[in-house]
Short mmCIF file of C-alpha atoms in Angstrom, two decimals:
data_model
loop_
_atom_site.label_atom_id
_atom_site.label_comp_id
_atom_site.label_asym_id
_atom_site.label_seq_id
_atom_site.Cartn_x
_atom_site.Cartn_y
_atom_site.Cartn_z
CA MET A 1 -16.65 164.28 111.44
CA ILE A 2 -14.15 161.40 111.26
CA ASP A 3 -10.68 162.66 111.91
CA TYR A 4 -8.95 161.34 108.82
CA PHE A 5 -8.73 162.45 105.21
CA THR A 6 -9.89 160.78 102.09
CA LYS A 7 -8.43 161.20 98.67
CA ARG A 8 -11.47 161.23 96.53
CA ILE A 9 -11.41 161.40 92.72
CA SER A 10 -14.56 162.72 91.21
CA SER A 11 -16.38 160.57 88.73
CA ALA A 12 -15.63 163.09 86.00
CA ARG A 13 -11.88 162.59 86.49
CA HIS A 14 -11.98 159.18 88.12
CA ALA A 15 -8.35 158.19 88.31
CA LEU A 16 -4.99 158.91 86.63
CA ARG A 17 -5.45 158.28 82.97
CA ARG A 18 -3.45 155.57 81.37
CA ARG A 19 -2.33 157.54 78.28
CA SER A 20 1.01 157.61 76.57
CA VAL A 21 2.76 160.78 75.70
CA GLY A 22 3.87 160.66 72.12
CA ALA A 23 7.18 159.57 70.65
CA LEU A 24 9.58 157.53 72.71
CA LEU A 25 12.97 158.85 73.64
CA PHE A 26 15.40 156.04 74.44
CA GLY A 27 12.30 154.01 75.27
CA LEU A 28 11.82 156.17 78.32
CA ALA A 29 8.20 157.28 77.96
CA VAL A 30 6.15 156.87 81.12
CA ILE A 31 2.41 155.91 81.36
CA LEU A 32 0.68 156.95 84.53
CA ALA A 33 -1.55 154.36 86.20
CA PRO A 34 -4.48 154.72 88.57
CA PRO A 35 -3.48 155.36 92.28
CA ALA A 36 -1.56 152.63 94.00
CA PHE A 37 -4.54 152.43 96.32
CA ALA A 38 -4.18 154.94 99.10
CA VAL A 39 -7.69 156.04 98.59
CA VAL A 40 -8.28 156.55 102.26
CA VAL A 41 -5.42 157.24 104.72
CA THR A 42 -5.05 158.32 108.27
CA ASP A 43 -2.30 160.90 107.68
CA SER A 44 -3.52 162.86 104.63
CA SER A 45 -1.04 161.15 102.24
CA ALA A 46 -1.72 159.14 99.16
CA THR A 47 0.49 156.86 96.95
CA LEU A 48 0.38 157.09 93.21
CA GLN A 49 1.91 154.65 90.74
CA TRP A 50 3.06 154.44 87.16
CA ALA A 51 4.01 151.69 84.75
CA PRO A 52 7.80 151.14 84.41
CA ALA A 53 9.40 152.71 81.34
CA SER A 54 10.10 150.15 78.58
CA GLY A 55 13.65 151.30 77.96
CA PRO A 56 16.85 151.37 80.05
CA ALA A 57 15.56 153.64 82.76
CA ILE A 58 17.45 153.85 86.05
CA GLY A 59 15.24 156.36 87.83
CA TYR A 60 12.28 158.75 87.49
CA ARG A 61 12.03 162.56 87.97
CA VAL A 62 8.64 163.64 89.46
CA GLN A 63 7.08 167.09 89.44
CA ARG A 64 4.05 168.16 91.43
CA SER A 65 1.54 170.99 90.95
CA LEU A 66 -0.36 172.09 94.05
CA ASN A 67 -3.66 173.89 93.72
CA GLY A 68 -3.11 174.91 90.09
CA GLY A 69 0.49 176.28 90.75
CA SER A 70 3.49 175.64 88.62
CA PHE A 71 5.11 172.23 88.54
CA GLN A 72 7.90 171.81 91.09
CA ASP A 73 10.57 169.08 91.33
CA GLN A 74 10.13 166.42 93.92
CA PRO A 75 12.91 163.98 94.97
CA SER A 76 13.97 161.60 92.14
CA THR A 77 13.04 157.96 92.76
CA ILE A 78 14.06 154.47 91.47
CA ALA A 79 10.62 153.20 92.40
CA THR A 80 7.43 153.37 90.31
CA ASP A 81 5.35 155.12 92.82
CA ILE A 82 5.52 158.19 95.07
CA THR A 83 3.68 159.31 98.15
CA ILE A 84 2.18 162.76 98.14
CA ASN A 85 0.81 164.82 101.12
CA GLY A 86 -2.11 167.13 101.19
CA GLN A 87 -4.61 168.86 103.43
CA PRO A 88 -8.42 169.05 103.01
CA GLY A 89 -9.11 171.15 99.94
CA ASP A 90 -5.71 170.62 98.27
CA VAL A 91 -5.72 169.54 94.61
CA VAL A 92 -2.50 167.96 93.40
CA ARG A 93 -1.35 166.97 89.90
CA LEU A 94 1.77 164.97 88.91
CA ARG A 95 3.96 164.34 85.86
CA VAL A 96 6.78 161.92 85.57
CA ALA A 97 9.79 161.37 83.32
CA ALA A 98 12.33 158.50 83.20
CA TYR A 99 16.11 159.02 82.85
CA ASN A 100 18.84 156.60 81.72
CA ALA A 101 22.40 155.98 82.95
CA ALA A 102 23.70 158.86 80.82
CA GLY A 103 21.36 161.25 82.57
CA GLN A 104 19.30 161.71 79.48
CA LEU A 105 15.60 162.44 80.33
CA GLY A 106 12.69 161.02 78.40
CA PRO A 107 9.51 162.89 77.63
CA TRP A 108 7.25 163.96 80.47
CA SER A 109 4.22 161.90 80.98
CA ALA A 110 0.77 163.39 80.50
CA VAL A 111 -0.33 165.37 83.49
CA SER A 112 -2.27 163.28 85.95
CA ASP A 113 -5.93 163.90 86.62
CA PRO A 114 -6.30 165.92 89.77
CA VAL A 115 -6.16 164.23 93.13
CA GLU A 116 -8.38 166.00 95.72
CA PHE A 117 -7.92 165.78 99.44
CA GLN A 118 -11.21 166.20 101.21
CA ALA A 119 -12.50 165.61 104.71
CA ALA A 120 -14.17 162.12 105.02
CA PRO A 121 -17.98 161.99 105.22
CA PRO A 122 -19.57 161.07 108.60
CA SER A 123 -20.51 157.44 108.92
CA GLY A 124 -24.07 156.16 109.46
CA GLY A 125 -27.09 156.97 107.27
CA THR A 126 -29.74 154.83 105.82
CA PRO A 127 -29.60 152.00 103.32
CA GLY A 128 -28.88 153.42 99.89
CA GLY A 129 -27.14 156.41 101.09
CA GLY A 130 -23.45 157.17 101.51
CA THR A 131 -20.34 157.39 99.42
CA GLY A 132 -20.02 156.20 95.82
CA GLY A 133 -23.68 155.55 95.02
CA THR A 134 -26.34 153.80 96.94
CA PRO A 135 -24.77 151.34 99.45
CA PRO A 136 -25.51 147.61 100.03
CA PRO A 137 -23.81 144.83 102.10
CA THR A 138 -20.86 142.13 101.91
CA PRO A 139 -20.14 138.64 103.49
CA GLY A 140 -17.15 137.88 105.80
CA ALA A 141 -16.18 136.68 109.24
CA GLY A 142 -17.64 137.16 112.69
CA GLY A 143 -19.21 134.83 115.21
CA THR A 144 -17.46 131.96 113.82
CA GLY A 145 -20.53 131.70 111.79
CA HIS A 146 -19.69 128.06 110.65
CA ASP A 147 -20.95 125.85 113.56
CA PHE A 148 -24.33 124.42 112.56
CA ASP A 149 -24.86 122.06 115.50
CA GLY A 150 -23.45 124.09 118.41
CA ASP A 151 -20.65 121.67 119.32
CA GLY A 152 -17.98 124.30 119.13
CA ARG A 153 -16.46 122.86 115.98
CA ASP A 154 -16.90 124.33 112.49
CA ASP A 155 -18.86 122.51 109.79
CA LEU A 156 -19.25 122.82 105.97
CA ALA A 157 -22.03 123.88 103.75
CA PHE A 158 -22.60 123.51 99.97
CA PHE A 159 -25.26 125.06 97.71
CA ASP A 160 -27.39 122.84 95.39
CA ALA A 161 -28.48 125.17 92.71
CA ALA A 162 -30.88 122.65 91.21
CA SER A 163 -32.92 122.19 94.33
CA ARG A 164 -32.03 125.67 95.81
CA ARG A 165 -31.04 124.05 99.09
CA VAL A 166 -28.00 124.34 101.38
CA GLN A 167 -26.54 120.93 102.23
CA VAL A 168 -24.71 120.94 105.61
CA TRP A 169 -21.86 118.60 106.49
CA LEU A 170 -21.56 118.18 110.30
CA MET A 171 -17.90 117.74 111.15
CA ASN A 172 -16.07 116.11 113.98
CA GLY A 173 -12.44 116.92 113.45
CA THR A 174 -11.93 116.08 109.78
CA SER A 175 -14.64 113.43 109.72
CA VAL A 176 -18.14 114.00 108.31
CA VAL A 177 -20.35 112.65 111.02
CA GLY A 178 -23.85 113.78 109.84
CA GLY A 179 -25.66 116.31 107.86
CA TYR A 180 -28.96 117.73 106.64
CA GLN A 181 -30.34 120.16 103.96
CA THR A 182 -32.29 123.31 104.41
CA ALA A 183 -35.59 124.17 102.91
CA ALA A 184 -35.55 125.33 99.27
CA ALA A 185 -35.04 129.02 98.77
CA ALA A 186 -37.21 131.07 96.38
CA ALA A 187 -36.17 131.04 92.75
CA GLY A 188 -33.19 133.21 91.93
CA TYR A 189 -31.80 133.35 95.47
CA ALA A 190 -28.38 131.95 96.32
CA PRO A 191 -26.54 131.90 99.62
CA SER A 192 -24.16 134.84 99.94
CA GLY A 193 -22.49 133.90 103.20
CA LEU A 194 -22.80 132.18 106.58
CA GLY A 195 -22.74 134.00 109.96
CA ASP A 196 -24.30 134.19 113.34
CA PHE A 197 -26.78 137.07 113.14
CA ASP A 198 -28.47 136.57 116.55
CA GLY A 199 -25.49 135.57 118.66
CA ASP A 200 -26.80 132.19 119.71
CA GLY A 201 -23.80 130.25 118.43
CA ASP A 202 -25.69 128.58 115.61
CA THR A 203 -24.92 129.35 111.96
CA ASP A 204 -27.40 131.34 110.00
CA ILE A 205 -27.56 132.10 106.22
CA LEU A 206 -27.61 135.25 104.19
CA TRP A 207 -29.48 134.83 100.87
CA TYR A 208 -29.22 137.31 97.94
CA GLN A 209 -31.11 137.64 94.67
CA SER A 210 -28.93 139.45 92.16
CA SER A 211 -31.71 140.16 89.70
CA SER A 212 -33.74 142.19 92.22
CA SER A 213 -30.88 143.16 94.67
CA ARG A 214 -32.97 141.77 97.45
CA SER A 215 -31.51 139.83 100.35
CA GLU A 216 -32.87 137.96 103.44
CA ILE A 217 -31.51 136.24 106.46
CA TRP A 218 -32.53 132.80 107.65
CA LEU A 219 -32.00 132.24 111.45
CA ILE A 220 -31.23 128.55 112.07
CA GLU A 221 -31.40 126.60 115.34
CA ASN A 222 -30.53 122.83 115.59
CA GLY A 223 -30.86 122.50 111.81
CA ASN A 224 -34.29 124.20 111.60
CA THR A 225 -34.98 127.53 110.02
CA VAL A 226 -36.89 129.31 112.86
CA SER A 227 -37.40 132.67 111.19
CA THR A 228 -36.63 134.66 108.02
CA HIS A 229 -35.90 138.35 107.88
CA GLY A 230 -35.98 140.50 104.70
CA LEU A 231 -33.31 143.27 104.52
CA PRO A 232 -33.74 146.58 102.57
CA THR A 233 -33.46 146.29 98.84
CA ALA A 234 -30.08 147.38 97.59
CA THR A 235 -29.33 149.61 94.65
CA PRO A 236 -28.24 147.72 91.41
CA GLY A 237 -24.43 147.41 91.26
CA TRP A 238 -24.13 146.59 94.89
CA ALA A 239 -23.51 143.07 96.16
CA PRO A 240 -22.73 141.48 99.45
CA ARG A 241 -19.02 140.56 99.66
CA SER A 242 -18.44 139.14 103.13
CA LEU A 243 -19.92 138.65 106.56
CA GLY A 244 -18.23 139.25 109.88
CA ASP A 245 -18.57 141.04 113.23
CA MET A 246 -17.72 144.62 112.25
CA THR A 247 -19.45 146.41 115.04
CA GLY A 248 -18.19 144.40 118.03
CA ASP A 249 -21.50 143.03 119.36
CA GLY A 250 -20.72 139.36 118.78
CA ARG A 251 -23.09 139.14 115.82
CA SER A 252 -22.42 139.05 112.16
CA ASP A 253 -22.83 142.03 109.98
CA VAL A 254 -22.73 142.33 106.13
CA LEU A 255 -20.15 144.08 104.02
CA TRP A 256 -21.19 145.37 100.67
CA HIS A 257 -19.07 146.51 97.64
CA ASN A 258 -20.07 148.35 94.39
CA GLY A 259 -17.40 147.49 91.78
CA ASN A 260 -18.70 150.07 89.41
CA VAL A 261 -17.98 153.03 91.65
CA GLY A 262 -15.68 151.48 94.37
CA GLY A 263 -18.34 152.00 97.00
CA ASN A 264 -18.12 150.11 100.33
CA VAL A 265 -20.54 149.98 103.26
CA VAL A 266 -21.34 147.83 106.31
CA TRP A 267 -24.89 146.88 107.30
CA GLU A 268 -25.16 146.28 111.05
CA ILE A 269 -27.47 143.39 111.75
CA VAL A 270 -29.11 142.48 115.07
CA GLY A 271 -31.28 139.43 115.39
CA GLY A 272 -31.51 139.16 111.54
CA ASN A 273 -32.79 142.76 111.19
CA PHE A 274 -31.05 145.76 109.59
CA VAL A 275 -30.10 148.34 112.19
CA ARG A 276 -27.87 150.91 110.55
CA GLN A 277 -25.51 151.45 107.65
CA ILE A 278 -21.95 152.46 108.20
CA ASN A 279 -20.34 154.19 105.18
CA LEU A 280 -16.77 153.38 104.42
CA PRO A 281 -14.52 155.18 102.11
CA THR A 282 -14.60 154.73 98.36
CA THR A 283 -11.81 152.98 96.67
CA THR A 284 -10.51 153.15 93.01
CA ILE A 285 -12.44 150.72 90.82
CA SER A 286 -9.40 148.48 90.02
CA TYR A 287 -9.42 147.38 93.67
CA HIS A 288 -11.86 144.75 94.90
CA ILE A 289 -12.45 142.93 98.17
CA THR A 290 -10.71 139.47 98.19
CA ALA A 291 -10.67 138.43 101.93
CA THR A 292 -11.78 139.39 105.33
CA GLY A 293 -10.29 138.48 108.76
CA ASP A 294 -9.21 139.87 112.13
CA PHE A 295 -5.74 141.16 111.42
CA ASP A 296 -5.15 143.23 114.60
CA GLY A 297 -6.59 140.84 117.10
CA ASP A 298 -9.43 143.19 118.32
CA GLY A 299 -12.19 140.73 117.56
CA LEU A 300 -13.52 142.87 114.67
CA THR A 301 -13.45 141.79 110.99
CA ASP A 302 -11.04 143.74 108.70
CA VAL A 303 -10.89 143.82 104.93
CA VAL A 304 -8.29 142.86 102.33
CA PHE A 305 -8.30 144.77 98.99
CA HIS A 306 -6.43 143.79 95.85
CA SER A 307 -5.90 145.28 92.35
CA ASP A 308 -5.55 142.60 89.64
CA THR A 309 -4.31 145.28 87.32
CA TYR A 310 -1.52 146.80 89.38
CA GLY A 311 -0.91 144.03 92.09
CA GLY A 312 -1.54 146.41 94.92
CA ASN A 313 -2.61 144.99 98.29
CA ALA A 314 -3.92 146.76 101.30
CA ILE A 315 -5.72 146.00 104.56
CA TRP A 316 -8.47 148.20 106.06
CA LEU A 317 -8.66 147.86 109.88
CA LEU A 318 -12.12 148.59 111.10
CA ASN A 319 -13.60 149.69 114.40
CA GLN A 320 -17.24 149.89 115.64
CA ASN A 321 -17.83 152.98 113.59
CA GLY A 322 -16.24 151.95 110.35
CA PHE A 323 -12.85 152.64 108.85
CA ARG A 324 -9.88 153.07 111.27
CA GLN A 325 -6.67 152.60 109.44
CA GLN A 326 -5.25 151.47 106.06
CA VAL A 327 -2.10 149.26 106.09
CA ASN A 328 -0.41 149.02 102.73
CA LEU A 329 1.12 145.69 101.84
CA PRO A 330 3.85 144.98 99.31
CA SER A 331 2.57 144.68 95.75
CA SER A 332 2.29 141.19 94.38
CA SER A 333 3.37 139.94 90.91
CA TYR A 334 0.68 139.57 88.23
CA GLY A 335 -1.48 136.55 88.76
CA TRP A 336 -0.97 136.32 92.49
CA THR A 337 -4.06 137.06 94.58
CA PRO A 338 -4.75 137.18 98.32
CA LEU A 339 -7.57 134.72 98.53
CA VAL A 340 -8.20 134.00 102.17
CA ALA A 341 -7.23 135.10 105.74
CA ALA A 342 -6.11 132.57 108.41
CA ASP A 343 -4.01 132.59 111.51
CA ILE A 344 -0.98 130.76 110.09
CA ASP A 345 1.55 131.68 112.86
CA LEU A 346 -0.96 131.01 115.72
CA ASN A 347 -0.66 134.40 117.38
CA GLY A 348 -4.28 135.20 117.40
CA ARG A 349 -4.18 137.52 114.46
CA ASP A 350 -4.91 136.63 110.84
CA ASP A 351 -2.41 136.35 108.01
CA VAL A 352 -3.01 136.00 104.23
CA VAL A 353 -2.75 133.06 101.77
CA PHE A 354 -1.95 133.95 98.19
CA ARG A 355 -2.54 131.74 95.12
CA TYR A 356 -0.91 132.08 91.68
CA GLY A 357 -3.88 131.71 89.24
CA PRO A 358 -2.20 129.98 86.26
CA THR A 359 -0.57 127.17 88.28
CA GLY A 360 -2.28 126.97 91.69
CA GLN A 361 0.99 127.68 93.54
CA THR A 362 0.33 129.10 97.06
CA LEU A 363 2.28 131.35 99.51
CA LEU A 364 1.64 132.36 103.04
CA TRP A 365 2.20 135.94 104.06
CA GLU A 366 2.83 136.29 107.74
CA LEU A 367 1.47 139.63 109.06
CA ASP A 368 1.63 141.58 112.31
CA ARG A 369 -1.42 143.76 112.85
CA GLY A 370 -1.80 143.78 109.11
CA ALA A 371 1.73 144.77 108.31
CA PHE A 372 3.87 142.43 106.19
CA VAL A 373 6.47 140.40 108.20
CA ALA A 374 7.61 137.50 106.07
CA GLN A 375 6.64 135.17 103.16
CA HIS A 376 6.54 131.45 103.57
CA ALA A 377 6.42 128.82 100.85
CA SER A 378 3.34 126.73 101.03
CA SER A 379 2.58 123.10 100.10
CA PRO A 380 1.89 121.47 96.78
CA ASN A 381 -0.10 123.37 94.27
CA VAL A 382 -3.90 123.41 94.60
CA ALA A 383 -6.49 123.16 91.83
CA THR A 384 -6.70 126.45 90.00
CA ASP A 385 -10.42 126.43 90.27
CA SER A 386 -10.56 125.57 93.92
CA ILE A 387 -12.35 127.81 96.45
CA PRO A 388 -10.56 128.35 99.76
CA LEU A 389 -12.38 128.07 103.12
CA VAL A 390 -11.07 128.53 106.61
CA ARG A 391 -12.55 126.41 109.38
CA ASP A 392 -11.69 125.30 112.92
CA PHE A 393 -12.73 121.62 112.82
CA ALA A 394 -10.98 120.76 116.23
CA GLY A 395 -12.61 123.73 118.06
CA ASP A 396 -9.27 124.62 119.48
CA GLY A 397 -8.77 128.04 117.82
CA SER A 398 -6.41 126.80 115.13
CA SER A 399 -7.09 127.23 111.38
CA ASP A 400 -7.79 124.44 108.88
CA LEU A 401 -7.61 125.55 105.26
CA ILE A 402 -9.97 123.70 102.93
CA TRP A 403 -9.69 123.89 99.00
CA VAL A 404 -12.91 122.80 97.35
CA SER A 405 -12.90 122.12 93.68
CA PRO A 406 -15.53 120.31 91.57
CA SER A 407 -13.51 117.04 91.88
CA SER A 408 -11.83 117.19 95.25
CA THR A 409 -11.96 118.71 98.77
CA GLU A 410 -8.47 119.02 100.20
CA ILE A 411 -7.79 120.10 103.84
CA TRP A 412 -4.57 121.62 105.13
CA THR A 413 -3.71 121.73 108.80
CA ILE A 414 -1.72 124.95 109.41
CA GLY A 415 0.68 125.63 112.35
CA GLY A 416 3.73 127.76 112.85
CA SER A 417 3.65 129.33 109.35
CA THR A 418 3.78 125.96 107.69
CA VAL A 419 1.31 123.41 106.33
CA SER A 420 1.70 120.60 108.92
CA GLY A 421 -0.72 118.18 107.32
CA ILE A 422 -2.57 117.47 104.12
CA GLY A 423 -5.73 115.26 103.89
CA ASN A 424 -8.83 114.86 101.84
CA LEU A 425 -12.54 115.00 102.57
CA PRO A 426 -15.31 113.53 100.37
CA ASP A 427 -15.81 115.60 97.23
CA SER A 428 -18.73 117.90 97.09
CA GLY A 429 -20.21 116.39 93.92
CA GLY A 430 -19.73 119.68 92.12
CA LEU A 431 -21.79 121.60 94.58
CA ALA A 432 -20.62 125.10 95.41
CA PRO A 433 -19.16 125.77 98.84
CA VAL A 434 -20.84 128.41 101.01
CA ASN A 435 -18.64 130.63 103.11
#
């Protein structure tokens, strides 16, 4: 049994309900929100969040009920969240009331749905087994997984939906020096990610057909597809989200997520073939995977989660057997999303790039082993519909950040927590970039 605890909210009571509590008193009514994300923790604690009171609140009283007992006062707080502790088997309920400068207390919120602390399930299993429904895979990092010609420098790839082919741009620095296109995929299939599944240093392709939940891997050498490998069929609702080395064998694996139930699993892949499934904890459904990278410098791919609803951000550090630790990041204002991981401070560990959706403004968050260190203003705004990619075009271990939109392909050279150079590549002709 894995030695951490998971806060699991059953499907029948699947999160703290967002319900108001009747008439307002001084505008101090409180609405509880779903958990602030601590779905899985290493120390049997969880953080719960509520929406700020609309009136002149200066703080909040919190009461907790443990295992059906009476509500007991907790320390008052000026924040809109609280961390609760529990042991396996504990059931905790909360209620919250705001107070103003005169000490007047608003109405108590509705009682939260129960939060259950339970021992985490063992990892492993078979495809379609595990937490939160039947598990499938996700895309990410690992190998570098982006070098198509074996020259030690990353390349670019784009999907032509009309021909069902991947077009490869071979790069030398920031210059396109050649290219080719793959064979056509079967109807309905689209590339879900790039990786190195056989550890030969050449980039391979994961294809996914959403209508059938089928996926297959194409192993590529010197621009030629040398073999194809079908993977187990996933249960509907699951989709590959990222590729990366999550098991430490130097080959890419697949990370899957089910947005309907918050399920997450890793499929270990060796030589293009499915080997085993590693079950990860379930998250609340408002959280989704936005990026992957190596945040602690151990060579394994880790995962960034974000809630568009509440602005919560967290990183899951993984080890060879699955989940290791959750690192909670500061919440971000509405509209800001952590889109991509890159080593912006050149310390060998990834950081996070945020974009503000309405304007394309960007910010760099410097991290230390996943923990927030500092925020750095970035360069000019990028297109709001651009897709970010991270590549190492020089082959020197530094990160280049590419923003691909239908009308432009912009490249940023990053160093020392700043964008040190901005240039342009040929536009992709509207083709979708493959990561």
